[in-house]
Short mmCIF file of C-alpha atoms and ligand atoms in Angstrom, two decimals:
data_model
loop_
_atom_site.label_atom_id
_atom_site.label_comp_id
_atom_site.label_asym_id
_atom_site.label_seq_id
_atom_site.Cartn_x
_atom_site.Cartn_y
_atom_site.Cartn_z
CA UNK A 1 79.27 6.92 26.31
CA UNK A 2 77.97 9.54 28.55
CA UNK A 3 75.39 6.75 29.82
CA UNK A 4 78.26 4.96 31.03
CA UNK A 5 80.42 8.06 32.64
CA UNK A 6 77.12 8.93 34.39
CA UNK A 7 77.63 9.36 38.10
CA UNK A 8 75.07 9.17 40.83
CA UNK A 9 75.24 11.66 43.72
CA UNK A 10 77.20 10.23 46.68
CA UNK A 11 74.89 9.44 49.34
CA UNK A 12 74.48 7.76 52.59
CA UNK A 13 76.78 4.65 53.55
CA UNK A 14 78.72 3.08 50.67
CA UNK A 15 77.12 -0.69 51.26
CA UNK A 16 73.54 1.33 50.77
CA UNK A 17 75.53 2.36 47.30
CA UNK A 18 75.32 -1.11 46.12
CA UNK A 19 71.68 -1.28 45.46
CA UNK A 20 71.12 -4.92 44.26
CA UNK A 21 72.85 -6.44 46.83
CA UNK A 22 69.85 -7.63 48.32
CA UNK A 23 66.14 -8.11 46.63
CA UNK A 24 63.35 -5.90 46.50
CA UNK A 25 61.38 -5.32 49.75
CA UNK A 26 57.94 -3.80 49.68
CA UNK A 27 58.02 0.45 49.72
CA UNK A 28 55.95 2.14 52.15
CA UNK A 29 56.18 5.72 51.80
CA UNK A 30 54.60 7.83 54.75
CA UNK A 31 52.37 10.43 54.49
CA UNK A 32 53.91 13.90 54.77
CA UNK A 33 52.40 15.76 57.68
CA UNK A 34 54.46 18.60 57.66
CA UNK A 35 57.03 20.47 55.30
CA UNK A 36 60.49 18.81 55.97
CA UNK A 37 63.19 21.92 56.54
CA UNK A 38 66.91 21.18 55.21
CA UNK A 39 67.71 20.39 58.57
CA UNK A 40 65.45 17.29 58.71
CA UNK A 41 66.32 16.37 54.90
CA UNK A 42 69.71 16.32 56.57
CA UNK A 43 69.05 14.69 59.45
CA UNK A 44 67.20 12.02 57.45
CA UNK A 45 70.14 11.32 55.23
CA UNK A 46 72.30 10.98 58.76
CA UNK A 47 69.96 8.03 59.71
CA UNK A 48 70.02 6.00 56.18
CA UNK A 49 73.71 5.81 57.26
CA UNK A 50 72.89 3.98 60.44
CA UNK A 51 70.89 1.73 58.78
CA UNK A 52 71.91 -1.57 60.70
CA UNK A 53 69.84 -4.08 58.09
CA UNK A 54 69.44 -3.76 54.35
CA UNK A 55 66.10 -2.16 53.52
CA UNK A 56 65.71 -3.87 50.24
CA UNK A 57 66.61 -2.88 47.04
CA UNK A 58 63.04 -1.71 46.18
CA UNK A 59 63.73 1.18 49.00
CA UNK A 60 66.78 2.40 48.10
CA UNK A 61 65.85 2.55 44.72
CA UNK A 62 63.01 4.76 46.05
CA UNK A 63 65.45 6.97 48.83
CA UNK A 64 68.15 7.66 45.99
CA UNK A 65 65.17 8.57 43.35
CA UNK A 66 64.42 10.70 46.13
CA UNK A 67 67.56 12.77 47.30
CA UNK A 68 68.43 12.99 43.83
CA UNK A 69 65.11 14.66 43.05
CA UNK A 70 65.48 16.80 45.96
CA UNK A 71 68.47 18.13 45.40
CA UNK A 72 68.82 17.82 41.66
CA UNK A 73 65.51 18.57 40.18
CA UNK A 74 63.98 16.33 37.75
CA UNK A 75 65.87 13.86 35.90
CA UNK A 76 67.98 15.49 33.52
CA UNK A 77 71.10 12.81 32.67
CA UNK A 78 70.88 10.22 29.48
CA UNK A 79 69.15 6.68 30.35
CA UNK A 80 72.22 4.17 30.99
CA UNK A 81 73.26 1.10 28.60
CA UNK A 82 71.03 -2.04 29.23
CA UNK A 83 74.02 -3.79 30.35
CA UNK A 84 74.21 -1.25 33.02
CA UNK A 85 72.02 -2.69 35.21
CA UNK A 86 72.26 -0.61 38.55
CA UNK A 87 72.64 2.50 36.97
CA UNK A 88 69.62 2.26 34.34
CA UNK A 89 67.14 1.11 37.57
CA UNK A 90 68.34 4.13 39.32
CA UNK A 91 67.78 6.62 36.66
CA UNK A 92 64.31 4.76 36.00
CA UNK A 93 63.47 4.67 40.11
CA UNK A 94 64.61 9.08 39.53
CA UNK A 95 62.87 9.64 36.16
CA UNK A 96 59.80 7.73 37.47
CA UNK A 97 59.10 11.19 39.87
CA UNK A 98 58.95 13.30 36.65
CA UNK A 99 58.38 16.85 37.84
CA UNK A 100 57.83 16.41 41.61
CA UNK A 101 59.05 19.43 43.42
CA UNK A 102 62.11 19.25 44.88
CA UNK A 103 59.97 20.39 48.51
CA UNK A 104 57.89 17.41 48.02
CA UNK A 105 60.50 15.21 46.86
CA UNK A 106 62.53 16.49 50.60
CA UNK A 107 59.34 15.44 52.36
CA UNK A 108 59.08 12.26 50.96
CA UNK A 109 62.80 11.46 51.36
CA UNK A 110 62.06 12.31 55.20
CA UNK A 111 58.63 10.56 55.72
CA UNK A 112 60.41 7.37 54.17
CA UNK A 113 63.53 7.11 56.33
CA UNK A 114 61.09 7.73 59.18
CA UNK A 115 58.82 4.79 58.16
CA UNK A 116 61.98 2.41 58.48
CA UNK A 117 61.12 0.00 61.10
CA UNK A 118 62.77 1.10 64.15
CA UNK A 119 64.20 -2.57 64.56
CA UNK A 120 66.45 -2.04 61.32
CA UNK A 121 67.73 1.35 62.85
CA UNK A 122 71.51 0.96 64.24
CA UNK A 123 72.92 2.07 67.80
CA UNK A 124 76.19 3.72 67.15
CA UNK A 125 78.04 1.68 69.35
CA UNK A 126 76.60 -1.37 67.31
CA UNK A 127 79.38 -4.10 66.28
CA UNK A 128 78.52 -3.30 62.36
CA UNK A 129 80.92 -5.79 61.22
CA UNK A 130 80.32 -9.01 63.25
CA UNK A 131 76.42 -8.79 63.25
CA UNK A 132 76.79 -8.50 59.40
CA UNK A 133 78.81 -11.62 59.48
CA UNK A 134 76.92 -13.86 61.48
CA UNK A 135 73.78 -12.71 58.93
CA UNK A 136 75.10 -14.02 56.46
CA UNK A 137 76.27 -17.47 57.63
CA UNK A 138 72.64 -17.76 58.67
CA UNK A 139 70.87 -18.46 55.79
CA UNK A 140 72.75 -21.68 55.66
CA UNK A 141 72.21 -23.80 58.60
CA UNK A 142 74.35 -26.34 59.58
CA UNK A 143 73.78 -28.79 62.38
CA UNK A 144 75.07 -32.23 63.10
CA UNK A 145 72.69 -34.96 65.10
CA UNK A 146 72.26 -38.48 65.22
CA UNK A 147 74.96 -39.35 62.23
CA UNK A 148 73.31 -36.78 60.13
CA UNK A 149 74.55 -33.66 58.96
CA UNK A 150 71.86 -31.53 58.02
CA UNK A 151 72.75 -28.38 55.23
CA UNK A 152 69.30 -25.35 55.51
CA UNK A 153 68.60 -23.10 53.48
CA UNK A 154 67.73 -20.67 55.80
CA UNK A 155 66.23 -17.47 53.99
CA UNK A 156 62.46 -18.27 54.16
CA UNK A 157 61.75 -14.49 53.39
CA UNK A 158 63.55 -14.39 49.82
CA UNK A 159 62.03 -18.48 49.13
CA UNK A 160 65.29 -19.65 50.04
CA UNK A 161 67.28 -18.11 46.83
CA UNK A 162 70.68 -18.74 47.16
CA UNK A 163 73.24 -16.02 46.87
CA UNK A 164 76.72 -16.00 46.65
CA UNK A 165 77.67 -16.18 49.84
CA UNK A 166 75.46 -19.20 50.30
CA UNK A 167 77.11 -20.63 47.33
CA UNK A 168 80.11 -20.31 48.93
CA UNK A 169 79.19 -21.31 52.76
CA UNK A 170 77.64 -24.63 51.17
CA UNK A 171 80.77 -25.33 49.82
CA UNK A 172 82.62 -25.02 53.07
CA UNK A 173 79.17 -27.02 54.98
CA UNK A 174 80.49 -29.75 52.52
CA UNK A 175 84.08 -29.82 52.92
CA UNK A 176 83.47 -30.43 56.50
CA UNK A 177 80.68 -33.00 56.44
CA UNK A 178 82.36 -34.83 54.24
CA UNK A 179 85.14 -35.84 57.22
CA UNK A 180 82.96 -35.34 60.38
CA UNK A 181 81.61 -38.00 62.20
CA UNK A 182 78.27 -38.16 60.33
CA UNK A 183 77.05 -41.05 58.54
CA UNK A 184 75.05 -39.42 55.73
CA UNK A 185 74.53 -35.73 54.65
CA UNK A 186 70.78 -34.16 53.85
CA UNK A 187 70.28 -30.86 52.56
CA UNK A 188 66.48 -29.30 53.20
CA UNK A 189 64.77 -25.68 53.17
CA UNK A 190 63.06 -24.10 55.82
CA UNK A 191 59.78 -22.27 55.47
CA UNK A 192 57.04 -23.34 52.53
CA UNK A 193 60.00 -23.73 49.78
CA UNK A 194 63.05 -25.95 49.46
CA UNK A 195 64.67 -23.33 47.47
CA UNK A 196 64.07 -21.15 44.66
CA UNK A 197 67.53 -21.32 43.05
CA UNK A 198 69.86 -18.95 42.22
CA UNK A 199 69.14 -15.37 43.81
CA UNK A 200 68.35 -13.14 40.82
CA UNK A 201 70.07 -10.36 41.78
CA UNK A 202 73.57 -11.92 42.49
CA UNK A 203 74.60 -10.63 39.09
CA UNK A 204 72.41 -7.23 39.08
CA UNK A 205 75.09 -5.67 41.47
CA UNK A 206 78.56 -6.14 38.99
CA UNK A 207 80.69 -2.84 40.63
CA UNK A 208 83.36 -4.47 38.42
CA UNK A 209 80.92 -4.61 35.37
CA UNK A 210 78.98 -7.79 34.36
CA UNK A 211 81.85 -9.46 32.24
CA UNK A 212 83.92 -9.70 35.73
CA UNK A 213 80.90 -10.55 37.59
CA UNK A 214 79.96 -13.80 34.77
CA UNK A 215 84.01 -14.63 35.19
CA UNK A 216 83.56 -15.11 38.77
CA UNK A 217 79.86 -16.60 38.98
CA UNK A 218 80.75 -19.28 36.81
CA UNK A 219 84.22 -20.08 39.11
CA UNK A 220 82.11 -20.32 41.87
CA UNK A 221 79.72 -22.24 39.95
CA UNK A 222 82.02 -24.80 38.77
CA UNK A 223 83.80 -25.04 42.15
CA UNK A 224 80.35 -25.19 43.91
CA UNK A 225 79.29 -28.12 41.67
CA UNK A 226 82.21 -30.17 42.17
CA UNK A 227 81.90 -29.94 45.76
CA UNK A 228 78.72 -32.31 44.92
CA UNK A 229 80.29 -34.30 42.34
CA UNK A 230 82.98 -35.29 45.15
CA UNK A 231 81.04 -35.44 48.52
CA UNK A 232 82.13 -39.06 49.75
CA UNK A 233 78.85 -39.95 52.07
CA UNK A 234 75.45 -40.35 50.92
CA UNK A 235 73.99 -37.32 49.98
CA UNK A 236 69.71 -36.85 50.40
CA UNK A 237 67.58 -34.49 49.83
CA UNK A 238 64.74 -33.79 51.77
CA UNK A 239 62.80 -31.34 49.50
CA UNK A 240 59.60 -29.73 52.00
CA UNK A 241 58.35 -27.86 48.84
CA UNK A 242 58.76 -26.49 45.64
CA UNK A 243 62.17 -26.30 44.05
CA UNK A 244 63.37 -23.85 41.23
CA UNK A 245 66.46 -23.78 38.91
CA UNK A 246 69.86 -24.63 40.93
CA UNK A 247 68.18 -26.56 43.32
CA UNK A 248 66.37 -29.37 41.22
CA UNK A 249 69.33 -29.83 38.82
CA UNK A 250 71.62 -30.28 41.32
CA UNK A 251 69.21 -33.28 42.41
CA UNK A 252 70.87 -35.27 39.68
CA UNK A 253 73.76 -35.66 42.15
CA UNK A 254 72.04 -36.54 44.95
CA UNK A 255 72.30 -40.13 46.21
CA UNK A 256 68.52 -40.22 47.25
CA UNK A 257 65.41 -37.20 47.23
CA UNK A 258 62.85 -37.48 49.21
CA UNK A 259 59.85 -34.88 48.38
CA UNK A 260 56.56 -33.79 50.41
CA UNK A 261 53.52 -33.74 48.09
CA UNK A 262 53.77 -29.92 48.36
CA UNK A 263 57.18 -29.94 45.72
CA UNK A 264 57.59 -28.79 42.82
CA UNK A 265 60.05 -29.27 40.38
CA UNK A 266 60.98 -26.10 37.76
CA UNK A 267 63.97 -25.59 35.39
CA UNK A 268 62.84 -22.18 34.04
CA UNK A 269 66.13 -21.95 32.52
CA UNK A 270 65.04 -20.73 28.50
CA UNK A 271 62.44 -17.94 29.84
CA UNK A 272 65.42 -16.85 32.07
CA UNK A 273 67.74 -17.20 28.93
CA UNK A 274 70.01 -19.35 30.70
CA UNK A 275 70.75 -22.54 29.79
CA UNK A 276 71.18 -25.91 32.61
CA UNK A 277 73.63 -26.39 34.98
CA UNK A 278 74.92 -28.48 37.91
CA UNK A 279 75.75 -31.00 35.28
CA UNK A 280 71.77 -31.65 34.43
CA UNK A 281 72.14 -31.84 30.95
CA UNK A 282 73.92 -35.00 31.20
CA UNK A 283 72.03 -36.59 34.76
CA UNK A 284 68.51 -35.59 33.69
CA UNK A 285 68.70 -37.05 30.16
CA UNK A 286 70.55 -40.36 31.89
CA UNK A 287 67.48 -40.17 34.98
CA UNK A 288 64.56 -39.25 32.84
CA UNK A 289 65.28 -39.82 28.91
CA UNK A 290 66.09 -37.26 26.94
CA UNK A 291 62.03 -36.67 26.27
CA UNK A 292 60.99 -35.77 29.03
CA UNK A 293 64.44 -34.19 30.13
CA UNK A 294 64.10 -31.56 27.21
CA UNK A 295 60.25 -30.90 28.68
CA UNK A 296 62.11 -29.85 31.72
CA UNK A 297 65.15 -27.89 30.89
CA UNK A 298 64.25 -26.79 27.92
CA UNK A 299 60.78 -25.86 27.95
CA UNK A 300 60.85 -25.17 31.44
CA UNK A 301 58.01 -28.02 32.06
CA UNK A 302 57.29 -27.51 35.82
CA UNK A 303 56.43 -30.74 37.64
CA UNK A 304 54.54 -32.78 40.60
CA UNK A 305 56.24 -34.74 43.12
CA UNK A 306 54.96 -37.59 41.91
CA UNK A 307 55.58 -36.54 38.37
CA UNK A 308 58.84 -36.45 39.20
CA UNK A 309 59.18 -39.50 41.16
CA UNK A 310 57.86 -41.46 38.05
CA UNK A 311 60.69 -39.70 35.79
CA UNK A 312 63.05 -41.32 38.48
CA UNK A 313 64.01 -37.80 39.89
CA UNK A 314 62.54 -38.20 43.20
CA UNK A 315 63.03 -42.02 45.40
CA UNK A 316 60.10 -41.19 47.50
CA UNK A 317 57.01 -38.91 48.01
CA UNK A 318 54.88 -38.54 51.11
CA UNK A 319 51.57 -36.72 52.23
CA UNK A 320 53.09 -33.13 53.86
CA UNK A 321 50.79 -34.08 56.72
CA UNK A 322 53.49 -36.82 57.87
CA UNK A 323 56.52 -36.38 55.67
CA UNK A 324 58.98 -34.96 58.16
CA UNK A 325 58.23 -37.48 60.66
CA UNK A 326 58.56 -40.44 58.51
CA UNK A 327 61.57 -38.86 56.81
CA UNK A 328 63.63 -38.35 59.90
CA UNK A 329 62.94 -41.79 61.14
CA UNK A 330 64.12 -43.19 58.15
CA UNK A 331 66.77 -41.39 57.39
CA UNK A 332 68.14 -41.66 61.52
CA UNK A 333 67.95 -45.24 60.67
CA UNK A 334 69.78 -44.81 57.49
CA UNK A 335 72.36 -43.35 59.74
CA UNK A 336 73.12 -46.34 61.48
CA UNK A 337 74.72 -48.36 59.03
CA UNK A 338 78.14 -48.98 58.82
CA UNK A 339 79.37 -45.62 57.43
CA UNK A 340 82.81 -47.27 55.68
CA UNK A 341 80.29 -49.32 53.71
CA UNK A 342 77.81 -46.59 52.31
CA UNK A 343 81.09 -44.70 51.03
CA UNK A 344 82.47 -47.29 49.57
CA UNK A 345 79.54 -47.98 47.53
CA UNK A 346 78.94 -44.90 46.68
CA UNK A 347 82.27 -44.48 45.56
CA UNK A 348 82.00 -47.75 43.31
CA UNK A 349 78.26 -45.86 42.14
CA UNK A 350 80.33 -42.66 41.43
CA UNK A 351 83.53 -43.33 40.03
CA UNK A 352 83.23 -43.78 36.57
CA UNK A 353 81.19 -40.75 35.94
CA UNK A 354 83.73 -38.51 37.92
CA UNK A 355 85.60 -37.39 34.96
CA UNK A 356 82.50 -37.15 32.71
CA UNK A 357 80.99 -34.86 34.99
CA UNK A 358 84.21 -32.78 36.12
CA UNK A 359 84.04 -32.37 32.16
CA UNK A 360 80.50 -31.76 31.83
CA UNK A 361 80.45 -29.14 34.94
CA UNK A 362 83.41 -27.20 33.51
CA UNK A 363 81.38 -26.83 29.84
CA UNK A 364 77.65 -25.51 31.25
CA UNK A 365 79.87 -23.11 33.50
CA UNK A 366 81.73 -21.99 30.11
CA UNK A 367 78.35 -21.50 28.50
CA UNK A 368 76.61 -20.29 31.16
CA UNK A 369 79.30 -17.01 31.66
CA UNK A 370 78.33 -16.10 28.29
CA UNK A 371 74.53 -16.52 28.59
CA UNK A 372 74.77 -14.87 31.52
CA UNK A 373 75.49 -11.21 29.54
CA UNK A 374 73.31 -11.86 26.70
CA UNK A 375 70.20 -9.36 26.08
CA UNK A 376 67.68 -12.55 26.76
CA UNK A 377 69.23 -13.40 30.08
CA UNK A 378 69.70 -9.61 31.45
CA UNK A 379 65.93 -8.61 29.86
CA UNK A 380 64.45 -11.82 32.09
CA UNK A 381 66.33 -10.94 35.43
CA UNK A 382 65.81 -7.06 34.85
CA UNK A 383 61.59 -8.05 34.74
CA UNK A 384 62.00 -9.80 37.35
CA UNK A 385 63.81 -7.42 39.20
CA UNK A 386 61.03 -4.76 38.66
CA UNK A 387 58.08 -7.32 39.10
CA UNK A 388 57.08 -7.85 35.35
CA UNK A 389 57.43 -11.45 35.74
CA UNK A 390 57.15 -14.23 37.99
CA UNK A 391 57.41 -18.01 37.33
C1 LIG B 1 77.37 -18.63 41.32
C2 LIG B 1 76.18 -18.34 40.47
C3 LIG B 1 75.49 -19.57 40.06
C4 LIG B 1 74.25 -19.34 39.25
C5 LIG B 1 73.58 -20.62 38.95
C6 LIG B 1 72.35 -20.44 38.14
C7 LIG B 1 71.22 -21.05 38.46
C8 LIG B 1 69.99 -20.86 37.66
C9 LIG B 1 68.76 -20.84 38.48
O1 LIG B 1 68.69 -21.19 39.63
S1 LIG B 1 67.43 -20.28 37.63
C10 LIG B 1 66.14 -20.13 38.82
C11 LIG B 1 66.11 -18.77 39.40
N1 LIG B 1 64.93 -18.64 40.20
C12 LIG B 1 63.79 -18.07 39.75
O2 LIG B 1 63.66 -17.70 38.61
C13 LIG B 1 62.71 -17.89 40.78
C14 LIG B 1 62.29 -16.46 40.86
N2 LIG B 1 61.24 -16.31 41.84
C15 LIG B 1 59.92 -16.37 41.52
O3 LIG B 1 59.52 -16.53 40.39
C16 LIG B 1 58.95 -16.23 42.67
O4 LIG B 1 59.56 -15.46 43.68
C17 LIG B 1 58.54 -17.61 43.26
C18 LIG B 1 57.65 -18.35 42.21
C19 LIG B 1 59.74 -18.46 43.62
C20 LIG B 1 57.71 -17.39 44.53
O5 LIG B 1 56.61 -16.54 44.23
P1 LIG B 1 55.68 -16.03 45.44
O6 LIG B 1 54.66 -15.13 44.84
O7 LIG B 1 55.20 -17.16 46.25
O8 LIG B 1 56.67 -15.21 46.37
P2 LIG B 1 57.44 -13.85 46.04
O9 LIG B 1 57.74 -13.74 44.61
O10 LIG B 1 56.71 -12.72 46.67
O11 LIG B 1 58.83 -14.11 46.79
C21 LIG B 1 59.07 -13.71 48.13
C22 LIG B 1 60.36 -12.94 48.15
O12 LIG B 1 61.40 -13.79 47.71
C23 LIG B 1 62.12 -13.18 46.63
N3 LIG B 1 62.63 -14.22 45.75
C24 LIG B 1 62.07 -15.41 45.49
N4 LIG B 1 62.84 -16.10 44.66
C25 LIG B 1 63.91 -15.33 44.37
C26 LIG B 1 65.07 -15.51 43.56
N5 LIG B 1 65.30 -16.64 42.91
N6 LIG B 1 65.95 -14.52 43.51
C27 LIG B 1 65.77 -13.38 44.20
N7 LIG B 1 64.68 -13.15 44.99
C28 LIG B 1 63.78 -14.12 45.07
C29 LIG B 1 61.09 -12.32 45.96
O13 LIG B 1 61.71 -11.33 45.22
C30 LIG B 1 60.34 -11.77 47.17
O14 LIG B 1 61.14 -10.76 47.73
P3 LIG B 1 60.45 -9.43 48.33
O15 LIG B 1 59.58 -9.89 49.44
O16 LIG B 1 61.60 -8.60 48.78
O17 LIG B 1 59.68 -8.82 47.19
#
C-alpha cells in the first residue's frame, strides 16, 4: 500500500510527468566541468519546461532520477507494485544512483539538460499546442495520387510502431478513403521497416491505472479492426520490410500484399504474453492451415517473404533492388479499372465472413484486455522497456 500512495516530486512540465509516453531515446550525460550552484540547478529545471520535443523516456527517467537525488538524497521510499509500471521504473532510474551526492547528482541534472540538442529547446513564443498536433498526425501519411490512396507509417525512428494516436488517425485515413475518389487503397512504411506493430509503451503510461488503460486499448482495438473488416475498395499492402505483430495479422484482411525480399513476417505474440489479434486466429489458420498458422502465432515462427508467399500470406515478392518501381506501376494500373466493379467483388469476396469476423474481432479484443494485465505480458513489455530483450 505505501508503494502505491508513493508520490514523485513535482517537477518540470506536466506532459514531461508522463514518462512513457514516448520510447526510450539514447542518454548522453555531459561531463561536469564545473560545480553547478542552486541557481543553475534552478535554471536547468526552468529549461526541461521549455522542452519543445519529447526527449525520450530513457532521459527523463534519467533527469527525474536526478532532481530527485539532488534534492532528496538517496532513494529512501518502498519499490512500487509490478503493475505500477511508471512508478517502479522511476524509483529503479532513482535507486540506480545509490549514494551519489546530492552536489554531483545537481551537476549531472545540469550537464544533462545542457546536452539537450538545442533543436528540441522551445522559444517561448512557440505555438506549443499546434506544432504538437501536426506531430502527431505525421507519423501517418496520407496522400491521394493516380486513384490510389496511399496510408504511411511515418515514424522511421521508433521502426514504425504504431501508437495510439496512429491507431486512431488510421481509422479516420480509412473512413475517408473509403468514399474519395480513389480506386484502391495501399498501406506501406517508410524507412527500412513496414512496421513493427504495436508501440510497446502505449500501455506503460496508464495515469488512470492499467485496468482503464486495457478497457480502452481493446475499444480502440476492436474499432480499429473493423475499420479493415469494412473498407469497401481493394485494400494492398505494400510491405518494404520486415513486419512485427499488428501489422502482419492484420494482413489477413488485406485484399492483396505485396512484399520486397527484405520482409519479414513475426507474430511474437506468446514471448510478449499476448495472444493474436486483428482477427488472425481465424484468417491465418483459413490462409495458411492451422500447422503452420500455430508456427506463427503461437510459437512466434518468424518468416521470409517468400516463406510467406508460399503459406499464401503474401501475392507477390520482388528483389528490393526493383520492387517499388514495379509495384507502383502495377498497382497505378490496378487503379484504372472500373472502381464500381472491384467493390462489388470485393463485397461478394467479403460478405459472408463479415459477421464471423465482427464476432471473431470482438472475442481476441475481450481476451486480449485481460492478457494485457497479466504478469507474462507486463514482465515482456517492462524488458523491453529497459532493453533486456529484443525480438
Ligand atoms: C490499441 C492497442 C492495440 C494493441 C494491439 C496489439 C498488437 C500486438 C503487437 O503488435 S505485438 C508486436 C510488438 N512489437 C514488438 O515486439 C517489436 C519490438 N521491437 C523490437 O524488438 C526491435 O525494436 C526491432 C526488432 C523491431 C528492431 O530492432 P533494431 O535493433 O533494428 O532497432 P531498435 O530496437 O534500436 O529500434 C529503434 C527504435 O525503435 C523503437 N521501437 C521499435 N519497435 C518498437 C515497438 N514496437 N514499440 C516501441 N518502440 C519500438 C526502439 O525502442 C528504438 O527506440 P530508441 O531509439 O528510442 O531506443
Amino acid at each position: 500500500m505505501t508503494a502505491l500512495t508513493w508520490r514523485p516530486a513535482r517537477c518540470w512540465c506536466p506532459s514531461l510527468l508522463q514518462i512513457f509516453r514516448f520510447p526510450v531515446a539514447q542518454v548522453h550525460v555531459g561531463r561536469p566541468t564545473m560545480r553547478a550552484s542552486q541557481q543553475d540547478f534552478e535554471n536547468a529545471m526552468n529549461q526541461v519546461k521549455l522542452l519543445k520535443e519529447d526527449p525520450g523516456n530513457q532521459v527523463k527517467l534519467k533527469l527525474y532520477a536526478l532532481y530527485k537525488q539532488a534534492t532528496d538524497g538517496p532513494c529512501n521510499v518502498p519499490k512500487p507494485g509490478v503493475f505500477d509500471l511508471v512508478n517502479k521504473a522511476k524509483w529503479e532510474a532513482w535507486n540506480a544512483l545509490g549514494s551519489l551526492p546530492k552536489e554531483t547528482a545537481r551537476q549531472n541534472y545540469v550537464d544533462l539538460v545542457s546536452s539537450l540538442s538545442p533543436s528540441s529547446q522551445a522559444s517561448s513564443q512557440g505555438k506549443h499546442g499546434a506544432d504538437e498536433k501536426t506531430q502527431e498526425s505525421k507519423n501517418i501519411v496520407v496522400t491521394s495520387e493516380d486513384g490510389i490512396t496511399k496510408i504511411v507509417f511515418n515514424r522511421p525512428a521508433k521502426k514504425n510502431a504504431i501508437t495510439f494516436q496512429m491507431y486512431q488517425d488510421i481509422i479516420l485515413a480509412l473512413k475517408s478513403a473509403s468514399t474519395d475518389n480513389s480506386a484502391i487503397t495501399v498501406f506501406t512504411g517508410t524507412g527500412d521497416y513496414y512496421c513493427s506493430g504495436n508501440d510497446l509503451t502505449n500501455f506503460t503510461s496508464a495515469p488512470n491505472g492499467m485496468e482503464e488503460a486495457a478497457r480502452k486499448g481493446a475499444v480502440l482495438l476492436r474499432e480499429f479492426v473493423n475499420s479493415f473488416i469494412d473498407f469497401p475498395k481493394p485494400l494492398v499492402a505494400v510491405v518494404n520490410g520486415p513486419a512485427v505483430g499488428i501489422s502482419v495479422t492484420l494482413l489477413g484482411l488485406f485484399d492483396a500484399v505485396y512484399a520486397s525480399d527484405t520482409a519479414t513476417f513475426h507474430t511474437p505474440f506468446s514471448q510478449l504474453g499476448q495472444t493474436s489479434e486483428a482477427c488472425s486466429s481465424y484468417t491465418f489458420p483459413k490462409i495458411m492451415g492451422p500447422a503452420k498458422a500455430t508456427e506463427m502465432l503461437l510459437f512466434g515462427k518468424k518468416l521470409t517473404a517468400r516463406e510467406a508467399w508460399a503459406q499464401g500470406l503474401v501475392s507477390e515478392v520482388f528483389p528490393e533492388s526493383t520492387f517499388e518501381k514495379e509495384v507502383w506501376t502495377r498497382l497505378k494500373a490496378y487503379a484504372k479499372l472500373p472502381p464500381n466493379s472491384m467493390r462489388i467483388s470485393k463485397e461478394l469476396i467479403r460478405k459472408n465472413e463479415k459477421e464471423k469476423l465482427y464476432a471473431v474481432n470482438a472475442e481476441e479484443c475481450t481476451i486480449l484486455q485481460a492478457k494485457w494485465l497479466s504478469e507474462e505480458c507486463v514482465n515482456a513489455i517492462m524488458n523491453f522497456v529497459s532493453r533486456k530483450s529484443k525480438l
